[in-house]
Structure formats: C-alpha cells, structure tokens
Coordinates of C-alpha atoms and ligand atoms in Angstrom, one line a residue:
X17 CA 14.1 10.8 44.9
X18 CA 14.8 11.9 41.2
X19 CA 12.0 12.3 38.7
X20 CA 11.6 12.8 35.2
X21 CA 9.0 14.6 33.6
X22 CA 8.2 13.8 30.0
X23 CA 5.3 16.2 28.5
X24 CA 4.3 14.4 25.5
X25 CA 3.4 10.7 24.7
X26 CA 3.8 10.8 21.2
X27 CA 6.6 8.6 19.6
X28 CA 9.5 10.7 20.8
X29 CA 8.2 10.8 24.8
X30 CA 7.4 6.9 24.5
X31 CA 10.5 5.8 23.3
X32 CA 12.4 8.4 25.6
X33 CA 10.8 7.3 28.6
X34 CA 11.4 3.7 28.0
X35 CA 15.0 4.2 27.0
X36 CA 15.5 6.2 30.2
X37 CA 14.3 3.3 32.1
X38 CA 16.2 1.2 30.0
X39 CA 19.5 2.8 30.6
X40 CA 18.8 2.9 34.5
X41 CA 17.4 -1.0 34.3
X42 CA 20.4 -2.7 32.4
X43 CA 23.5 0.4 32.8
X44 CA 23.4 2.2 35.5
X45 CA 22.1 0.0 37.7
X46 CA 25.3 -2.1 37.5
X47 CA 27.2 1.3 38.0
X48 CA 25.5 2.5 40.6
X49 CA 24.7 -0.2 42.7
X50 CA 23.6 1.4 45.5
X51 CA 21.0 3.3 43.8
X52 CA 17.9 1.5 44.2
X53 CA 16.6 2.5 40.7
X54 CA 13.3 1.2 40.5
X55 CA 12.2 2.7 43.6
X56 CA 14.3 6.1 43.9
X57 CA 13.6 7.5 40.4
X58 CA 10.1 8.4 39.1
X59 CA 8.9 9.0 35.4
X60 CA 5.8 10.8 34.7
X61 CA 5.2 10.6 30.9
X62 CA 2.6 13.0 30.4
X63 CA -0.4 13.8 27.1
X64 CA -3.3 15.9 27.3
X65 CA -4.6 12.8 24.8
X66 CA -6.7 9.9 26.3
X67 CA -4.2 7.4 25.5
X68 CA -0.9 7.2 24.3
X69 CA 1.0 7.4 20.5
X70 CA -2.6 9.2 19.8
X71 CA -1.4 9.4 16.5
X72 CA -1.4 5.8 15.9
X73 CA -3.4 3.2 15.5
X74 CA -5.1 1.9 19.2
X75 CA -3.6 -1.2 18.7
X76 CA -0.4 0.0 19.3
X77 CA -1.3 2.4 22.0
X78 CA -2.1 -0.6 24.2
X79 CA 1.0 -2.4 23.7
X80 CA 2.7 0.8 24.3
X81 CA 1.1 1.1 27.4
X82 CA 1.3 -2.1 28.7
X83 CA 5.8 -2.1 28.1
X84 CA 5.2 1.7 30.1
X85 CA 3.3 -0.3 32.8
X86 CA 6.6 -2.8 32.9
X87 CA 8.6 -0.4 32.8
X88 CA 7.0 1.3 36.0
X89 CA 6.4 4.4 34.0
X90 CA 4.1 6.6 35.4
X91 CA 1.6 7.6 32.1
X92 CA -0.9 10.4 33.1
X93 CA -3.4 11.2 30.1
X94 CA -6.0 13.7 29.8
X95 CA -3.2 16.3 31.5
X96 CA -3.0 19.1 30.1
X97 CA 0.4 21.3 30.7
X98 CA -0.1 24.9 31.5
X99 CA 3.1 25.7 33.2
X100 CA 7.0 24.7 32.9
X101 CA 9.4 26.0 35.6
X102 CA 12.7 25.9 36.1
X103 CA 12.2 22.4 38.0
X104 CA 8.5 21.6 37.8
X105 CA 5.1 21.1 35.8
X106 CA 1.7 22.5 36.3
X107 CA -0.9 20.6 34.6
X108 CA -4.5 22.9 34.0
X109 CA -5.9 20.9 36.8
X110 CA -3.7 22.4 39.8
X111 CA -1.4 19.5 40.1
X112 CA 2.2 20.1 40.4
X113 CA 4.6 17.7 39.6
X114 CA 8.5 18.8 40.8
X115 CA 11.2 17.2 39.2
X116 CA 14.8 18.2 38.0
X117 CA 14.8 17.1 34.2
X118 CA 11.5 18.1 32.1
X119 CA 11.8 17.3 28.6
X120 CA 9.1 18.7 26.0
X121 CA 7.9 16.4 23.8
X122 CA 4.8 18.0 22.7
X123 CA 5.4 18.0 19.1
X124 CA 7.2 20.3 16.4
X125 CA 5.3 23.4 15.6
X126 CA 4.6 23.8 11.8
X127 CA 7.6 25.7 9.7
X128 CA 6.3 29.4 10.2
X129 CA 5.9 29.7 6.2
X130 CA 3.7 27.0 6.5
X131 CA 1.4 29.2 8.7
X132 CA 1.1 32.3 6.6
X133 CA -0.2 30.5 3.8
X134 CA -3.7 31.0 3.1
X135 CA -4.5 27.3 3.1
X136 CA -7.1 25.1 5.0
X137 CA -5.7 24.0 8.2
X138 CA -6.2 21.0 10.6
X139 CA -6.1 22.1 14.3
X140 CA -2.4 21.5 14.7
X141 CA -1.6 23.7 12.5
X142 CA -1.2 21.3 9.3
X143 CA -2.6 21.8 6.2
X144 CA -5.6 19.5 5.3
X145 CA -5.1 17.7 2.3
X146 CA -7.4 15.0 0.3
X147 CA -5.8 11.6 -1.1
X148 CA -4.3 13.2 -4.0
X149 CA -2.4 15.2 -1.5
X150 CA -3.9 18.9 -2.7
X151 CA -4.4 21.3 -0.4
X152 CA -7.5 22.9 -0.4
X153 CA -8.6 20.8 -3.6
X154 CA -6.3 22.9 -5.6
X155 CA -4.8 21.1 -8.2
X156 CA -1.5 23.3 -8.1
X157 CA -0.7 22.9 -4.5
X158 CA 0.5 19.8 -3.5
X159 CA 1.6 18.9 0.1
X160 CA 3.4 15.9 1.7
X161 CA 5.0 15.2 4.7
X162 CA 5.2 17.0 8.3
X163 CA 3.1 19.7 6.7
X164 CA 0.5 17.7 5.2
X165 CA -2.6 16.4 7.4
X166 CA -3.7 13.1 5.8
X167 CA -6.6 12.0 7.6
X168 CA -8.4 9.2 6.9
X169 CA -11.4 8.7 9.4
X170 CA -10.6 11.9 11.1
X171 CA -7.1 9.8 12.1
X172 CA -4.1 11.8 10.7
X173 CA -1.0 9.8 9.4
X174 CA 1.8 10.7 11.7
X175 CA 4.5 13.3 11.7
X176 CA 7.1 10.8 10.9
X177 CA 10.1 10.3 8.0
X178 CA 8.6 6.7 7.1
X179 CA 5.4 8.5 6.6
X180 CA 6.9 11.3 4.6
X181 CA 9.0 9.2 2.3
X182 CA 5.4 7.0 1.5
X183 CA 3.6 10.2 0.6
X184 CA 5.4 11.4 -2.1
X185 CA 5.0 7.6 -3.9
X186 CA 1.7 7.7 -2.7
X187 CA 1.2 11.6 -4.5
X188 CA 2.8 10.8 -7.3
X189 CA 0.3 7.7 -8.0
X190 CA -2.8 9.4 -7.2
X191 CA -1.9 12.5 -9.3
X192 CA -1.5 10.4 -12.6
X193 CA -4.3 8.6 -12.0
X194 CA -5.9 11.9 -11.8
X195 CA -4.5 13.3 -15.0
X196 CA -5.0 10.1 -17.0
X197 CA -8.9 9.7 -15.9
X198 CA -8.3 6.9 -13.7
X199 CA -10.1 5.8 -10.4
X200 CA -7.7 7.4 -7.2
X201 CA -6.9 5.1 -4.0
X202 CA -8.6 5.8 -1.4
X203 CA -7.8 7.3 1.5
X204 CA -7.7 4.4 3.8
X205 CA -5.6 2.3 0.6
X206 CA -3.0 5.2 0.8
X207 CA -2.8 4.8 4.5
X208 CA -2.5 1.1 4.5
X209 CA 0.3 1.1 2.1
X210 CA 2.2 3.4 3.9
X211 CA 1.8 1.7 7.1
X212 CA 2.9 -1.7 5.4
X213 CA 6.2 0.6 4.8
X214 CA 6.9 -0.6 1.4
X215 CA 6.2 1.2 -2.2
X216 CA 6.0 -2.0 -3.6
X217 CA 3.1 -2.7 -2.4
X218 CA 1.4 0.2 -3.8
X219 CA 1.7 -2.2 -7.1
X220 CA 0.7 -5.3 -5.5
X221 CA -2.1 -7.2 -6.1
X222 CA -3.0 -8.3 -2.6
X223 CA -5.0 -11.9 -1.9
X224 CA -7.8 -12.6 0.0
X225 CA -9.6 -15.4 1.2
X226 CA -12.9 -15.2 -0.4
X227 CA -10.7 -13.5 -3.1
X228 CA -8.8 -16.7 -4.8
X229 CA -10.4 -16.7 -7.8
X230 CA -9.6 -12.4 -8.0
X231 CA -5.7 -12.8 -6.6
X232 CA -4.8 -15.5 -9.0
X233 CA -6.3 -13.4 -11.7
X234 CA -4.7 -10.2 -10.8
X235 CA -1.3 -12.3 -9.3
X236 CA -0.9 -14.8 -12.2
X237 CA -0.3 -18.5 -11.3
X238 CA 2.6 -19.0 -10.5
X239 CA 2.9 -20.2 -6.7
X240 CA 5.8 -18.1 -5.7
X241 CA 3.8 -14.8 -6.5
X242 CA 0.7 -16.0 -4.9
X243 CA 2.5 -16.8 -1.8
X244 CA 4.2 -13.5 -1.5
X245 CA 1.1 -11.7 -2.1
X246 CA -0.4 -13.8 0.5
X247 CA 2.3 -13.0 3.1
X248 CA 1.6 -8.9 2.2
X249 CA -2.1 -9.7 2.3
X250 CA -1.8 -10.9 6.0
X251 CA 0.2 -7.4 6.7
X252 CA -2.4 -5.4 4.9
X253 CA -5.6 -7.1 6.3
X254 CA -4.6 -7.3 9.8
X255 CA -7.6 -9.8 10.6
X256 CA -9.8 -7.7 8.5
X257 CA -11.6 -9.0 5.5
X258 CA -10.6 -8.1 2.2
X259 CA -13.3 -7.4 -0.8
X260 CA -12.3 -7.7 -4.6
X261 CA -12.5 -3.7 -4.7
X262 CA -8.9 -3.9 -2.6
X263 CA -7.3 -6.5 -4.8
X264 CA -8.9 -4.3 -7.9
X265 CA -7.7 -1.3 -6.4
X266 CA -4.4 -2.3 -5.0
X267 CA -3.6 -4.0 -7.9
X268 CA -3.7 -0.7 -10.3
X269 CA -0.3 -0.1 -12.0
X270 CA 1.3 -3.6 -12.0
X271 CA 1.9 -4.1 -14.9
X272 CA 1.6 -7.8 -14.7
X273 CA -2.4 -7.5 -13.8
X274 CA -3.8 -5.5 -16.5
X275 CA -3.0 -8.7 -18.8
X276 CA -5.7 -10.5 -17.6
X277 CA -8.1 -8.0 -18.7
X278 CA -6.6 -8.3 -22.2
X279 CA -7.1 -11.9 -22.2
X280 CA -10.5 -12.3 -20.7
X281 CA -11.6 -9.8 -23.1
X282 CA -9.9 -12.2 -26.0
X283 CA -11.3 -15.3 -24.8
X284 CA -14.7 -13.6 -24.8
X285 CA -14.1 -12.8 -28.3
X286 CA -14.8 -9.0 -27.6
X287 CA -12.6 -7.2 -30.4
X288 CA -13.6 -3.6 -28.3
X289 CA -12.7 -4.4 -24.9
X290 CA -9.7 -6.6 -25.8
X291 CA -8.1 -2.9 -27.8
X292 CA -9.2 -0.8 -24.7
X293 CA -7.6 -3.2 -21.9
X294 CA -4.4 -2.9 -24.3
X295 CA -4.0 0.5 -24.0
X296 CA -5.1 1.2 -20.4
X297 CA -2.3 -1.6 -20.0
X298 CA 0.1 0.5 -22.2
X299 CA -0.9 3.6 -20.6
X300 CA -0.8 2.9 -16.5
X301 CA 3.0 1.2 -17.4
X302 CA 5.9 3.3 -15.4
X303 CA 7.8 1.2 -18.4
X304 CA 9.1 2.0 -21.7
X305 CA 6.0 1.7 -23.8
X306 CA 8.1 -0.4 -26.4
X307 CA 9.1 -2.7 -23.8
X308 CA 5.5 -2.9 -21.9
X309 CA 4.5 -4.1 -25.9
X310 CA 7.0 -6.3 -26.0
X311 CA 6.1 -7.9 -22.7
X312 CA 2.2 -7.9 -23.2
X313 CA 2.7 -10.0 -26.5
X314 CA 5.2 -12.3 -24.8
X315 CA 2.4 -12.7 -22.4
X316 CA -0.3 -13.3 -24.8
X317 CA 2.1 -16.0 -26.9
X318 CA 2.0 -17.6 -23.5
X319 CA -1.7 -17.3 -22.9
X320 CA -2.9 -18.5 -26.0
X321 CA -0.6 -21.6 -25.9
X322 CA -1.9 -22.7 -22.4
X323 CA -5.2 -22.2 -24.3
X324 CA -4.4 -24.3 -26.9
X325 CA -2.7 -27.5 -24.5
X326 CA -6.3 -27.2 -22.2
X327 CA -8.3 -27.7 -25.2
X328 CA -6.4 -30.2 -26.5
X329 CA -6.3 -31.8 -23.1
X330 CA -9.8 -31.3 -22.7
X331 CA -11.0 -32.5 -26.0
X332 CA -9.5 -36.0 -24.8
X333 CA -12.3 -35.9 -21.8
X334 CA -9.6 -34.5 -19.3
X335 CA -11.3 -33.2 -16.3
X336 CA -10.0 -29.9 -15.5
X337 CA -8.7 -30.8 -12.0
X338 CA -6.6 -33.2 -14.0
X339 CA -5.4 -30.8 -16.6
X340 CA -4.7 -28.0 -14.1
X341 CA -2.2 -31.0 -12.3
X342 CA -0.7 -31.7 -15.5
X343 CA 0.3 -28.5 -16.7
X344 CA 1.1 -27.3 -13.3
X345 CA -1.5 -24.4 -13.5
X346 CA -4.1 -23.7 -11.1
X347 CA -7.3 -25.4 -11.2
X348 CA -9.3 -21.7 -11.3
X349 CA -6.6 -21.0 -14.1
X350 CA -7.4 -24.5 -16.3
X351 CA -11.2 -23.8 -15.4
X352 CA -11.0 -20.2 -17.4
X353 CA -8.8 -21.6 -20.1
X354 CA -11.1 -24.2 -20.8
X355 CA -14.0 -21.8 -20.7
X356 CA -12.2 -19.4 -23.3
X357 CA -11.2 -22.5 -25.6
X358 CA -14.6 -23.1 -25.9
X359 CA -15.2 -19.9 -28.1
X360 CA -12.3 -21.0 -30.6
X361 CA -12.0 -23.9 -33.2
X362 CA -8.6 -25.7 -32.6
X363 CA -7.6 -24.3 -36.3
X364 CA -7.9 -20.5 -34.7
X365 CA -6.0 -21.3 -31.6
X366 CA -3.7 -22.2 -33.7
X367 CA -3.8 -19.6 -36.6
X368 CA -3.9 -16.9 -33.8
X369 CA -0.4 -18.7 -31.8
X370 CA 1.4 -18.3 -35.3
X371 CA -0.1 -14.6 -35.7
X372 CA 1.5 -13.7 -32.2
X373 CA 4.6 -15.1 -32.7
X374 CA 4.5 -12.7 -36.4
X375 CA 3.8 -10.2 -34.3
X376 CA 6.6 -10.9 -31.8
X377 CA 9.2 -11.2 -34.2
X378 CA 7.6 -7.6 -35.8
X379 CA 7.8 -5.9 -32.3
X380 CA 11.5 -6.7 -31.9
X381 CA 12.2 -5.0 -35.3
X382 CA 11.2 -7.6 -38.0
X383 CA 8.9 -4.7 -39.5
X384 CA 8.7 -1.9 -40.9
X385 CA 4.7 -1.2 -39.5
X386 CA 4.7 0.3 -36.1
X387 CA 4.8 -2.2 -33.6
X388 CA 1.4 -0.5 -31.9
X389 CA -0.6 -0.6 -35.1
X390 CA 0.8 -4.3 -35.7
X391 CA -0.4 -5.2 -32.3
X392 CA -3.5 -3.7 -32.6
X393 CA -4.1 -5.3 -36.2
X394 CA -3.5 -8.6 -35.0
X395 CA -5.8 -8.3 -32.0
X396 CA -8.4 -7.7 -34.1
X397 CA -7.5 -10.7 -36.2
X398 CA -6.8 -13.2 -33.7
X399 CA -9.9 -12.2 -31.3
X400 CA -13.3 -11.5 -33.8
X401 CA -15.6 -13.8 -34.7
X402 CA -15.2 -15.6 -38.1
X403 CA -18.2 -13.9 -40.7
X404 CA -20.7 -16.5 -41.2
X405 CA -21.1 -17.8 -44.9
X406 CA -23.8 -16.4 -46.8
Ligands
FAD513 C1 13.9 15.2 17.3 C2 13.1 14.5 16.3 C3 13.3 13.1 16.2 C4 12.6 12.4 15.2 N1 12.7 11.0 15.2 C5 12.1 10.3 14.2 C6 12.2 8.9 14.1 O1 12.9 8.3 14.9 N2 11.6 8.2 13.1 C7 10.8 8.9 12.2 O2 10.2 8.2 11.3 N3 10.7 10.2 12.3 C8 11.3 11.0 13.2 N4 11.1 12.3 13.3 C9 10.2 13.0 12.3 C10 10.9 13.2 11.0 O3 12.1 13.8 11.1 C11 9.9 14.0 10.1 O4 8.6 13.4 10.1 C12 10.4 14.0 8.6 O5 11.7 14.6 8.6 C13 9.4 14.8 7.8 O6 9.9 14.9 6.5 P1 9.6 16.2 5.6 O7 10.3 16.0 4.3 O8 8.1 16.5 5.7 O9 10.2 17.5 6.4 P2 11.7 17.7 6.8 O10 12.5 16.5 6.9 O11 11.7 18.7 8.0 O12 12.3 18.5 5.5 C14 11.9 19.8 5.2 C15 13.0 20.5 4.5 O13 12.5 21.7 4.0 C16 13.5 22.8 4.3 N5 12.8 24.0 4.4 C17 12.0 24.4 5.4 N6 11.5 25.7 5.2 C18 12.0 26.1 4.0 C19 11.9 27.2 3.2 N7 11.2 28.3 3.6 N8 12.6 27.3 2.0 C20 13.3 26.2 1.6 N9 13.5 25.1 2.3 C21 12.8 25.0 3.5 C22 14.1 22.3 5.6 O14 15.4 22.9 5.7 C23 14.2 20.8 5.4 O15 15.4 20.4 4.8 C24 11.8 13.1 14.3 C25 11.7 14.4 14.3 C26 12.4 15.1 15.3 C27 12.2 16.6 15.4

C-alpha cells in the first residue's frame, strides 16, 4: 500500500492531489497494469481549515471537494500538522499517518523583508492593506500582491499571480481617484473585478436587471455594447442582484459614460452642471485630453442630432415606441430625447447643431482660441435659457 500525504489544501495541494490521481487514473494505470491503483495507493490531502481552497470563495470549495470525493481522495480538515518525519505525519490530535512521499503545501512564508517592517500585519504574516492598497493608511506605502492582505469581509484575496497582476490596475485606479477627489471602489468592487480576471472590466459599465434604464445610460445604445455588458454582468453578479450604485461605480473611468452626464445636464438646460460633467469627463480620461475633447464633441454633434430627428418625429404625433423603432434607438433612449426636446424650440436645436459642428471644425485646428475655452463657450451658448424680453 503506497500513500501520499499532502499537507495543505490550498490551490497547490488541490490541484496536486488530483493530478496525482490523474496520472495514476489515465497513465500509469495502463503501465502498470497489475497495480490495482485505486485500491493500493492512498491520498490524504490534509488543512488545519474547515474546508478546502479556504482562500476562495465556498462555492468553489464544494466543487473542489466533490472532484476530491471522485477522485477517492482522502480530504481531512480541521488537522492540524505538528510533526513531519522522514516517512510520516503527526497531526496535534495524536494521529499518525505513515506514508513514503509527504509534500508541504502549507503556503509560502512572507519574503523575510516583508517581516521586519514595522507595518500592520494580518495573521499570516501579510501586511493589511485598505482598497487603495496602503498599508497602514499611509499614503506613501503602497502594497500589492503576495505581500498585500486584501480582505474584503474578513475574506483575503488569494496568494495567486492572477490576483497580483489585478492589484496593481486595481491600485493604480483607486489611487487617482484618491488624488483627484473622487469616490474609491469598494472593497468588494475591487475584488469582483479581479475575480472576473479582466482589467477591462474595471471600466465597464455593468447591466442589471432592474437597472435598464441605468446600463443603457451609462452603456450607450447601441445593441452590441449592451449585450456585452450584459454577458460581464452575468459573470459579475453571479445570481446576485445588482443596484445602480454598481453600474455607477463600475462604470467610473469609461470614458464613454461620463457623456451622458454632459447631456442630461444640457437637455436640462443646466449651464453649471453641463461645464462640471465636462471636465470631470476630461479629467477621469486615461486619454489625451485633446482627443477626449475631440471625442466628447463628436459625441455631443451626435446627441443633439438624435434630439433634433425625435422632435421632429415627435412633433408629427409619433409615439415614442414608434420613433425609437424608426431610428433604431432604444425606446428608454427616444423617451429621454423626447423629454430633452421639450426644453428647446426647433430653431435652437438647430442653432446649437451648427454651433457644435463650429466647434468641431475649431477643435481639429480651425482656430486660433483654445479648443477648451471654445468648448466651454459654446456650452454655455447652446445649453442656457434664452433672456426673456423686457
Ligand atoms: C510553487 C508555486 C506555484 C504557484 N502556482 C501558481 C499558479 O499556478 N497560478 C497562480 O496564479 N499563482 C501561482 N503561484 C503564486 C504566484 O506565483 C504568486 O502569487 C505571484 O507570483 C505573486 O506575485 P508578486 O509580484 O506579488 O510576487 P513575486 O512574483 O514573488 O515577485 C516578487 C519579486 O520581488 C523580488 N524581491 C523579493 N525581495 C526583494 C528585495 N528585498 N529586493 C528586491 N527584490 C526583491 C523577487 O525576486 C521577485 O522577483 C504559485 C506560487 C508558487 C510558489
């Protein structure tokens, strides 16, 4: 009888002790045939924790346990190891388990430096950091990866390279937003991103069910978008219910969302909050800010000439169902547009479509003003209310 002893059902032990049985299973069985594998050789996969892949969600603790079970893999929890000999364990409770390979998967300890530093530390040693990544709320020190213990619920993100390459995008967001004033992810937004395993998403507007109405604002209409941020909603919810706080938050830094703030603020006719949305737009851009300008007034040309087609449409008796299927918009979209025409004579639709496309011609170097102050002058135009007569 040959047994293996694996101390340590983290990711390393799991996949070892499946591999091993799937090496004797599919290869050496055929090899060896007169070993009878499943019967002669024993694997004890051992954690002191009170299931397996503690350091990961309990979802995927169960299906880990249930391929062990499969397997015929022999998962003790709650065992502590106190003693490793040449060819056996001692757990703390007496038992003795002999066996001629024993491999230590316990965990890495901490790099030493990362000990002497004078740092708050989590129980294993790591160094408790908050969801901007700084230790100790100390702006200067930054930490991210194996050293770092991001915990959100008192569940730490694992010790793995995936996790580690996420951070630092995950840092580097949270630490602008800091410096520029803005709102930070939260924890469990930083964790959710990282376990979707794609920085994109960290710009992504995500949908929601109850959330149309807030996706298609912060997505944009166009079906392929939605769709896609559908398919990374159902990722990121995992059967839970999403709340217009995560599409708000999740959707900081695309560039793309920020717009609609711009032109709700126009179509409400607010000169003030039409100027701030433009800069914060400006500002949270990773992009050139000459080509972010560029874009945003591209953007608005487009807006106002939707605008400018629903009111027409609309000012022939066209239900907005009817419009939405003409122009090929979303019915939420037509609804808004119509809503914002409302607050504009057909003569400033159009005066403000031939002041954008000035201004989009000026942007792209027709004028010697800077294109900001242009922009900003022609917001004002195209977005206050006309001065009553007398
Ligand atoms: C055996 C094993 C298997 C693994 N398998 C997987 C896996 O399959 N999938 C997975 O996602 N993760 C796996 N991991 C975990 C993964 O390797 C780590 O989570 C990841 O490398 C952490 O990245 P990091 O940048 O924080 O640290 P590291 O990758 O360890 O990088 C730290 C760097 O800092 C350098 N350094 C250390 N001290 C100093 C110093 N004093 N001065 C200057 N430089 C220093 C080191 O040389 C090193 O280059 C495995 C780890 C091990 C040990």
């Amino acid at each position: 009888m040959a047994l293996h002893v694996i101390v340590g059902a983290g990711p390393v032990g799991v996949e070892l002790a499946s591999s091993l049985r799937d090496l004797m299973d599919h290869t050496l069985r055929r090899i060896y045939p007169t070993i009878d594998f499943a019967h002669e050789v024993t694997i004890h996969l051992l954690d002191g924790a009170d299931r397996v892949l503690p350091q990961m969600d309990g979802r995927l603790s169960r299906i880990a346990m249930k391929r062990l079970a499969q397997q015929r893999i022999n998962v003790l929890l709650k065992t502590l190891v106190s003693e490793i000999g040449p060819d056996r364990v001692r757990t703390k409770d007496g038992v003795e388990l002999r066996g001629r390979t024993i491999v230590w998967s316990g965990g890495v300890k901490v790099n030493p430096l990362v000990t002497t530093l004078d740092l708050e530390k989590a129980r294993d040693g790591r160094i408790l950091v908050d969801e901007c990544f700084r230790a100790s709320g100390r702006d200067d020190v930054l930490v991210v990866g194996d050293a770092a213990f991001f915990a959100v619920r008192d569940q730490p993100l694992p010790q793995l390279a995936q996790v580690a390459v996420l951070e630092a995008p995950a840092a580097a967001r949270n630490l602008a937003a800091l410096v520029r004033g803005r709102p930070v992810l939260r924890p469990q937004t930083v964790a959710s991103a990282i376990r979707i395993g794609n920085p994109a998403s960290w710009n992504t507007a995500i949908a929601a069910r109850d959330e149309s109405g807030g996706t298609i604002e912060a997505v944009g209409d166009d079906v392929g978008d939605l769709a896609s941020e559908v398919q990374k909603l159902a990722t990121w919810a995992n059967g839970e219910q999403i709340t217009r706080v995560n599409v708000e938050e999740l959707a900081v830094g695309r560039a793309e969302t920020p717009i609609f703030a711009v032109t709700d603020a126009w179509g409400r006719r607010d000169v003030a909050a039409t100027l701030r949305a433009t800069e914060s737009l400006l500002d949270r851009s990773h992009r050139p800010r000459s080509g972010e300008l560029i874009r945003l007034v591209a953007s608005l040309v487009g807006h106002v000439g939707r605008v400018r087609k629903v009111s027409r449409l609309a000012d022939e008796g066209i239900r907005s169902s009817e419009i939405a299927s003409r122009l090929k918009i979303h019915p939420f979209v037509a609804e808004k547009a119509a809503k914002q025409a409302g607050n504009f004579s057909p003569e400033e639709l159009a005066q403000a479509t031939v002041r954008l496309a000035e201004l989009d011609a000026g942007a792209k170097g027709g004028s010697r003003l800077p294109p900001e102050l242009q922009l900003e002058r022609t917001l004002v135009e195209i977005t206050r209310r006309p001065e009553r007569a007398g």
